[in-house]
mmCIF file of C-alpha atoms in Angstrom:
data_model
loop_
_atom_site.group_PDB
_atom_site.id
_atom_site.type_symbol
_atom_site.label_atom_id
_atom_site.label_comp_id
_atom_site.label_asym_id
_atom_site.label_seq_id
_atom_site.Cartn_x
_atom_site.Cartn_y
_atom_site.Cartn_z
ATOM 1 C CA MET K 1 14.474 -13.091 -37.588
ATOM 2 C CA SER K 2 13.544 -16.432 -39.259
ATOM 3 C CA GLU K 3 16.397 -18.228 -37.458
ATOM 4 C CA ASN K 4 15.256 -16.993 -34.084
ATOM 5 C CA PRO K 5 11.487 -16.468 -33.748
ATOM 6 C CA PHE K 6 12.014 -14.991 -30.303
ATOM 7 C CA SER K 7 14.423 -12.282 -31.418
ATOM 8 C CA LEU K 8 11.647 -9.670 -31.491
ATOM 9 C CA TRP K 9 10.695 -10.525 -27.924
ATOM 10 C CA VAL K 10 14.343 -10.374 -26.836
ATOM 11 C CA TYR K 11 14.585 -6.919 -28.363
ATOM 12 C CA LEU K 12 11.326 -5.659 -26.833
ATOM 13 C CA SER K 13 12.030 -7.108 -23.397
ATOM 14 C CA GLN K 14 15.067 -4.866 -23.076
ATOM 15 C CA SER K 15 13.032 -1.740 -23.723
ATOM 16 C CA PRO K 16 11.862 0.154 -20.625
ATOM 17 C CA LEU K 17 8.797 1.286 -22.569
ATOM 18 C CA LEU K 18 7.552 -2.312 -22.773
ATOM 19 C CA TRP K 19 7.331 -2.729 -18.997
ATOM 20 C CA LEU K 20 5.746 0.660 -18.505
ATOM 21 C CA THR K 21 3.126 -0.317 -21.104
ATOM 22 C CA VAL K 22 2.560 -3.725 -19.477
ATOM 23 C CA THR K 23 2.068 -2.069 -16.082
ATOM 24 C CA LEU K 24 -0.385 0.538 -17.347
ATOM 25 C CA LEU K 25 -2.398 -1.897 -19.473
ATOM 26 C CA THR K 26 -2.602 -4.453 -16.672
ATOM 27 C CA TYR K 27 -3.823 -1.888 -14.171
ATOM 28 C CA ALA K 28 -6.281 -0.407 -16.680
ATOM 29 C CA ALA K 29 -7.740 -3.867 -17.336
ATOM 30 C CA THR K 30 -8.014 -4.823 -13.657
ATOM 31 C CA ASP K 31 -9.473 -1.421 -12.790
ATOM 32 C CA ALA K 32 -12.104 -1.867 -15.523
ATOM 33 C CA VAL K 33 -13.035 -5.239 -14.014
ATOM 34 C CA SER K 34 -13.222 -3.614 -10.586
ATOM 35 C CA LEU K 35 -15.518 -0.937 -11.979
ATOM 36 C CA LYS K 36 -17.741 -3.554 -13.619
ATOM 37 C CA THR K 37 -18.135 -5.299 -10.254
ATOM 38 C CA ARG K 38 -19.055 -1.957 -8.643
ATOM 39 C CA ARG K 39 -15.732 -1.856 -6.807
ATOM 40 C CA HIS K 40 -16.182 -5.201 -5.091
ATOM 41 C CA PRO K 41 -13.448 -5.613 -2.441
ATOM 42 C CA LEU K 42 -12.194 -8.865 -3.969
ATOM 43 C CA ALA K 43 -11.803 -7.175 -7.368
ATOM 44 C CA ASN K 44 -9.079 -4.909 -6.004
ATOM 45 C CA PRO K 45 -7.007 -3.758 -9.016
ATOM 46 C CA VAL K 46 -3.728 -3.610 -7.072
ATOM 47 C CA LEU K 47 -4.111 -7.213 -5.919
ATOM 48 C CA HIS K 48 -4.814 -8.574 -9.387
ATOM 49 C CA SER K 49 -2.235 -6.384 -11.135
ATOM 50 C CA LEU K 50 0.357 -7.743 -8.722
ATOM 51 C CA TRP K 51 -0.163 -11.417 -9.480
ATOM 52 C CA ILE K 52 -0.712 -10.902 -13.217
ATOM 53 C CA ILE K 53 2.514 -8.962 -13.683
ATOM 54 C CA GLY K 54 4.354 -11.354 -11.348
ATOM 55 C CA ALA K 55 3.197 -14.338 -13.378
ATOM 56 C CA PHE K 56 4.155 -12.590 -16.620
ATOM 57 C CA LEU K 57 7.664 -11.884 -15.353
ATOM 58 C CA LEU K 58 8.015 -15.470 -14.179
ATOM 59 C CA LEU K 59 6.846 -16.937 -17.488
ATOM 60 C CA THR K 60 9.129 -14.690 -19.527
ATOM 61 C CA GLY K 61 12.130 -15.130 -17.229
ATOM 62 C CA THR K 62 12.378 -11.376 -16.674
ATOM 63 C CA SER K 63 14.182 -10.086 -13.603
ATOM 64 C CA TYR K 64 12.616 -7.495 -11.337
ATOM 65 C CA THR K 65 15.531 -5.164 -12.067
ATOM 66 C CA THR K 66 14.725 -5.217 -15.779
ATOM 67 C CA TYR K 67 11.033 -4.718 -15.097
ATOM 68 C CA PHE K 68 11.575 -1.821 -12.686
ATOM 69 C CA ALA K 69 13.783 -0.023 -15.210
ATOM 70 C CA GLY K 70 10.620 0.578 -17.200
ATOM 71 C CA ALA K 71 8.030 0.736 -14.438
ATOM 72 C CA GLN K 72 9.977 3.230 -12.328
ATOM 73 C CA PHE K 73 8.104 6.107 -13.979
ATOM 74 C CA VAL K 74 4.951 4.896 -12.206
ATOM 75 C CA HIS K 75 6.958 4.748 -8.986
ATOM 76 C CA PHE K 76 8.065 8.345 -9.557
ATOM 77 C CA LEU K 77 4.439 9.449 -9.849
ATOM 78 C CA LEU K 78 3.748 8.301 -6.279
ATOM 79 C CA GLY K 79 5.312 11.549 -5.077
ATOM 80 C CA PRO K 80 3.099 13.907 -7.105
ATOM 81 C CA ALA K 81 0.062 11.736 -6.327
ATOM 82 C CA THR K 82 0.720 12.095 -2.598
ATOM 83 C CA VAL K 83 1.102 15.855 -2.922
ATOM 84 C CA ALA K 84 -2.150 15.976 -4.911
ATOM 85 C CA LEU K 85 -3.981 14.724 -1.825
ATOM 86 C CA ALA K 86 -3.711 18.303 -0.571
ATOM 87 C CA VAL K 87 -6.418 19.384 -3.039
ATOM 88 C CA PRO K 88 -9.356 17.386 -1.565
ATOM 89 C CA LEU K 89 -7.913 18.065 1.895
ATOM 90 C CA TYR K 90 -8.192 21.814 1.307
ATOM 91 C CA GLU K 91 -11.703 21.457 -0.074
ATOM 92 C CA ASN K 92 -12.768 19.595 3.070
ATOM 93 C CA ARG K 93 -10.682 21.625 5.543
ATOM 94 C CA ARG K 94 -13.670 22.557 7.735
ATOM 95 C CA ARG K 95 -14.660 18.940 8.223
ATOM 96 C CA VAL K 96 -11.066 18.088 9.046
ATOM 97 C CA ALA K 97 -10.705 20.946 11.534
ATOM 98 C CA ALA K 98 -13.904 19.897 13.303
ATOM 99 C CA ALA K 99 -12.548 16.389 13.873
ATOM 100 C CA VAL K 100 -8.995 17.154 15.030
ATOM 101 C CA LEU K 101 -9.381 15.797 18.569
ATOM 102 C CA PRO K 102 -11.035 12.474 17.586
ATOM 103 C CA MET K 103 -8.393 12.041 14.874
ATOM 104 C CA LEU K 104 -5.539 12.483 17.354
ATOM 105 C CA VAL K 105 -7.047 9.901 19.708
ATOM 106 C CA ALA K 106 -7.674 7.462 16.846
ATOM 107 C CA LEU K 107 -4.151 8.050 15.547
ATOM 108 C CA ALA K 108 -2.548 7.176 18.878
ATOM 109 C CA VAL K 109 -4.707 4.082 19.399
ATOM 110 C CA GLY K 110 -4.435 2.918 15.796
ATOM 111 C CA SER K 111 -0.679 3.333 15.527
ATOM 112 C CA LEU K 112 -0.035 1.501 18.781
ATOM 113 C CA THR K 113 -2.438 -1.294 17.875
ATOM 114 C CA ALA K 114 -0.824 -1.812 14.461
ATOM 115 C CA ILE K 115 2.653 -2.068 15.976
ATOM 116 C CA VAL K 116 1.945 -3.984 19.175
ATOM 117 C CA SER K 117 -0.409 -6.518 17.568
ATOM 118 C CA VAL K 118 2.039 -7.641 14.901
ATOM 119 C CA VAL K 119 4.960 -7.816 17.350
ATOM 120 C CA LEU K 120 3.002 -9.878 19.878
ATOM 121 C CA LEU K 121 1.558 -12.188 17.216
ATOM 122 C CA ALA K 122 4.988 -12.709 15.663
ATOM 123 C CA ARG K 123 6.421 -13.528 19.084
ATOM 124 C CA ALA K 124 3.565 -15.933 19.768
ATOM 125 C CA PHE K 125 4.412 -17.809 16.544
ATOM 126 C CA GLY K 126 8.075 -17.931 17.520
ATOM 127 C CA LEU K 127 9.413 -15.838 14.644
ATOM 128 C CA PRO K 128 13.048 -14.690 14.851
ATOM 129 C CA ARG K 129 13.797 -11.201 16.165
ATOM 130 C CA ASP K 130 15.006 -9.830 12.813
ATOM 131 C CA ILE K 131 11.742 -10.862 11.131
ATOM 132 C CA ILE K 132 9.692 -9.281 13.909
ATOM 133 C CA LEU K 133 11.636 -6.041 13.487
ATOM 134 C CA SER K 134 10.988 -6.161 9.740
ATOM 135 C CA LEU K 135 7.245 -6.605 10.258
ATOM 136 C CA ALA K 136 6.785 -3.925 12.934
ATOM 137 C CA PRO K 137 6.373 -0.919 10.564
ATOM 138 C CA LYS K 138 4.031 -2.774 8.172
ATOM 139 C CA SER K 139 1.183 -0.239 8.370
ATOM 140 C CA VAL K 140 2.992 2.782 6.946
ATOM 141 C CA THR K 141 3.878 3.620 3.374
ATOM 142 C CA ALA K 142 6.761 1.600 1.906
ATOM 143 C CA GLY K 143 9.387 4.362 1.769
ATOM 144 C CA VAL K 144 8.973 5.239 5.442
ATOM 145 C CA ALA K 145 8.633 1.605 6.525
ATOM 146 C CA MET K 146 11.858 0.596 4.780
ATOM 147 C CA GLY K 147 13.663 3.519 6.401
ATOM 148 C CA ILE K 148 12.439 2.426 9.834
ATOM 149 C CA SER K 149 13.479 -1.136 9.050
ATOM 150 C CA GLU K 150 16.988 -0.043 8.103
ATOM 151 C CA SER K 151 17.325 1.972 11.310
ATOM 152 C CA LEU K 152 16.461 -1.172 13.277
ATOM 153 C CA HIS K 153 19.011 -3.224 11.250
ATOM 154 C CA ALA K 154 16.177 -5.388 9.932
ATOM 155 C CA ASP K 155 15.435 -6.535 6.368
ATOM 156 C CA PRO K 156 13.938 -3.703 4.239
ATOM 157 C CA SER K 157 12.951 -6.161 1.486
ATOM 158 C CA LEU K 158 10.828 -8.193 3.890
ATOM 159 C CA THR K 159 9.386 -4.955 5.234
ATOM 160 C CA ALA K 160 8.382 -3.859 1.726
ATOM 161 C CA VAL K 161 6.594 -7.168 1.116
ATOM 162 C CA SER K 162 4.739 -6.941 4.431
ATOM 163 C CA VAL K 163 3.721 -3.349 3.669
ATOM 164 C CA ILE K 164 2.252 -4.309 0.295
ATOM 165 C CA LEU K 165 0.418 -7.322 1.708
ATOM 166 C CA THR K 166 -0.929 -5.233 4.579
ATOM 167 C CA GLY K 167 -2.197 -2.586 2.170
ATOM 168 C CA ILE K 168 -3.897 -5.103 -0.093
ATOM 169 C CA MET K 169 -5.500 -7.033 2.766
ATOM 170 C CA GLY K 170 -6.634 -3.816 4.417
ATOM 171 C CA SER K 171 -8.191 -2.455 1.235
ATOM 172 C CA ILE K 172 -10.102 -5.721 0.747
ATOM 173 C CA ILE K 173 -11.311 -6.057 4.329
ATOM 174 C CA VAL K 174 -12.059 -2.450 5.289
ATOM 175 C CA THR K 175 -15.431 -1.962 3.547
ATOM 176 C CA PRO K 176 -17.051 -5.291 4.587
ATOM 177 C CA LEU K 177 -15.663 -4.850 8.117
ATOM 178 C CA MET K 178 -17.014 -1.312 8.494
ATOM 179 C CA ASN K 179 -20.387 -2.381 7.120
ATOM 180 C CA PHE K 180 -20.495 -5.303 9.540
ATOM 181 C CA ALA K 181 -19.530 -3.064 12.467
ATOM 182 C CA GLY K 182 -22.192 -0.538 11.506
ATOM 183 C CA VAL K 183 -19.733 2.341 11.034
ATOM 184 C CA THR K 184 -21.475 4.797 8.721
ATOM 185 C CA ASP K 185 -19.358 7.924 9.243
ATOM 186 C CA PHE K 186 -17.018 8.090 6.253
ATOM 187 C CA ARG K 187 -14.571 10.160 8.261
ATOM 188 C CA GLY K 188 -13.990 7.269 10.629
ATOM 189 C CA ARG K 189 -14.043 4.661 7.869
ATOM 190 C CA GLY K 190 -11.450 6.543 5.875
ATOM 191 C CA PHE K 191 -9.227 7.303 8.837
ATOM 192 C CA ALA K 192 -9.172 3.632 9.817
ATOM 193 C CA ALA K 193 -8.245 2.628 6.257
ATOM 194 C CA GLY K 194 -5.395 5.149 6.152
ATOM 195 C CA ILE K 195 -3.905 4.033 9.465
ATOM 196 C CA ALA K 196 -4.168 0.313 8.809
ATOM 197 C CA ALA K 197 -3.508 0.125 5.063
ATOM 198 C CA HIS K 198 -1.517 3.288 4.130
ATOM 199 C CA GLY K 199 -1.568 4.294 0.425
ATOM 200 C CA ILE K 200 -3.419 1.281 -0.943
ATOM 201 C CA GLY K 201 -6.098 1.702 1.698
ATOM 202 C CA THR K 202 -6.299 5.404 0.889
ATOM 203 C CA ALA K 203 -6.832 4.644 -2.787
ATOM 204 C CA ARG K 204 -9.623 2.252 -1.839
ATOM 205 C CA ALA K 205 -11.183 4.903 0.419
ATOM 206 C CA PHE K 206 -11.288 7.396 -2.458
ATOM 207 C CA GLN K 207 -13.080 4.795 -4.569
ATOM 208 C CA VAL K 208 -15.800 4.525 -1.925
ATOM 209 C CA ASP K 209 -16.228 8.176 -0.926
ATOM 210 C CA GLU K 210 -14.247 11.424 -1.279
ATOM 211 C CA VAL K 211 -14.568 12.309 2.417
ATOM 212 C CA ALA K 212 -13.302 8.848 3.348
ATOM 213 C CA GLY K 213 -10.358 9.371 0.998
ATOM 214 C CA VAL K 214 -9.490 12.735 2.542
ATOM 215 C CA PHE K 215 -9.405 11.323 6.064
ATOM 216 C CA ALA K 216 -7.505 8.252 4.882
ATOM 217 C CA GLY K 217 -4.850 10.496 3.360
ATOM 218 C CA ILE K 218 -4.499 12.423 6.624
ATOM 219 C CA ALA K 219 -4.245 9.202 8.605
ATOM 220 C CA MET K 220 -1.646 7.772 6.230
ATOM 221 C CA SER K 221 0.563 10.868 6.545
ATOM 222 C CA LEU K 222 0.267 11.247 10.314
ATOM 223 C CA ASN K 223 0.703 7.528 10.923
ATOM 224 C CA ALA K 224 4.003 7.560 9.046
ATOM 225 C CA LEU K 225 5.312 10.198 11.446
ATOM 226 C CA VAL K 226 3.961 8.611 14.620
ATOM 227 C CA THR K 227 5.032 5.083 13.668
ATOM 228 C CA SER K 228 8.592 6.212 12.956
ATOM 229 C CA LEU K 229 8.723 7.439 16.554
ATOM 230 C CA LEU K 230 6.843 4.577 18.206
ATOM 231 C CA VAL K 231 8.336 1.505 16.509
ATOM 232 C CA PRO K 232 11.848 1.799 18.044
ATOM 233 C CA LEU K 233 10.309 2.361 21.475
ATOM 234 C CA ALA K 234 7.762 -0.418 21.146
ATOM 235 C CA VAL K 235 10.146 -3.093 19.904
ATOM 236 C CA THR K 236 12.715 -2.148 22.543
ATOM 237 C CA TYR K 237 10.124 -2.649 25.278
ATOM 238 C CA LEU K 238 8.345 -5.686 23.810
ATOM 239 C CA LEU K 239 11.447 -7.582 22.687
ATOM 240 C CA ARG K 240 13.557 -7.177 25.799
#
């Protein structure tokens, strides 16, 4: 130990428990800051956890593979967390049933807008076709988006990055944007967040209001299905 002062760190860095602990502590700290700022959009805990952990891995020379070996338990919990959305959905089932038609219209418009806008903007900036295909499913949850990307023979890694950035940007922008636009119905606010910013936007919606979170969760789920059908059609037509 005296010959190598870093031997303890070398030992700990190989333990999956270390990276799970780092992930949980980082998120707990950033979430506490977010709470202190009354959930200010710029104090988004996902955003700040991302760069803090990224910087820590860079400074310690730790590969993502090593990190994920410990943090994968958090990744596993995404499944149960998604299923748990059924609880508030059931509690608000009457509100949901009363808004089925507006939700279907918003779903169609929102899904198309998310796909077409990014494809047209990417084309306008002269991005290569494979990058455009990777960006097209950016507004759905990462697992679905990467599957769509693979089916289009695009780059799933680039898709995953665009999904995360979209979610973070959406969760930061959605509240100020809705306030500016004068949208006061939390059903609409939540549904917009779920379509545009998938799981991260849904988490933000739950922080603001439970009804907004319920409708965001519905939008996130339905948008994954609709986008998986629309993206191949849209890119085929727009990138001819």
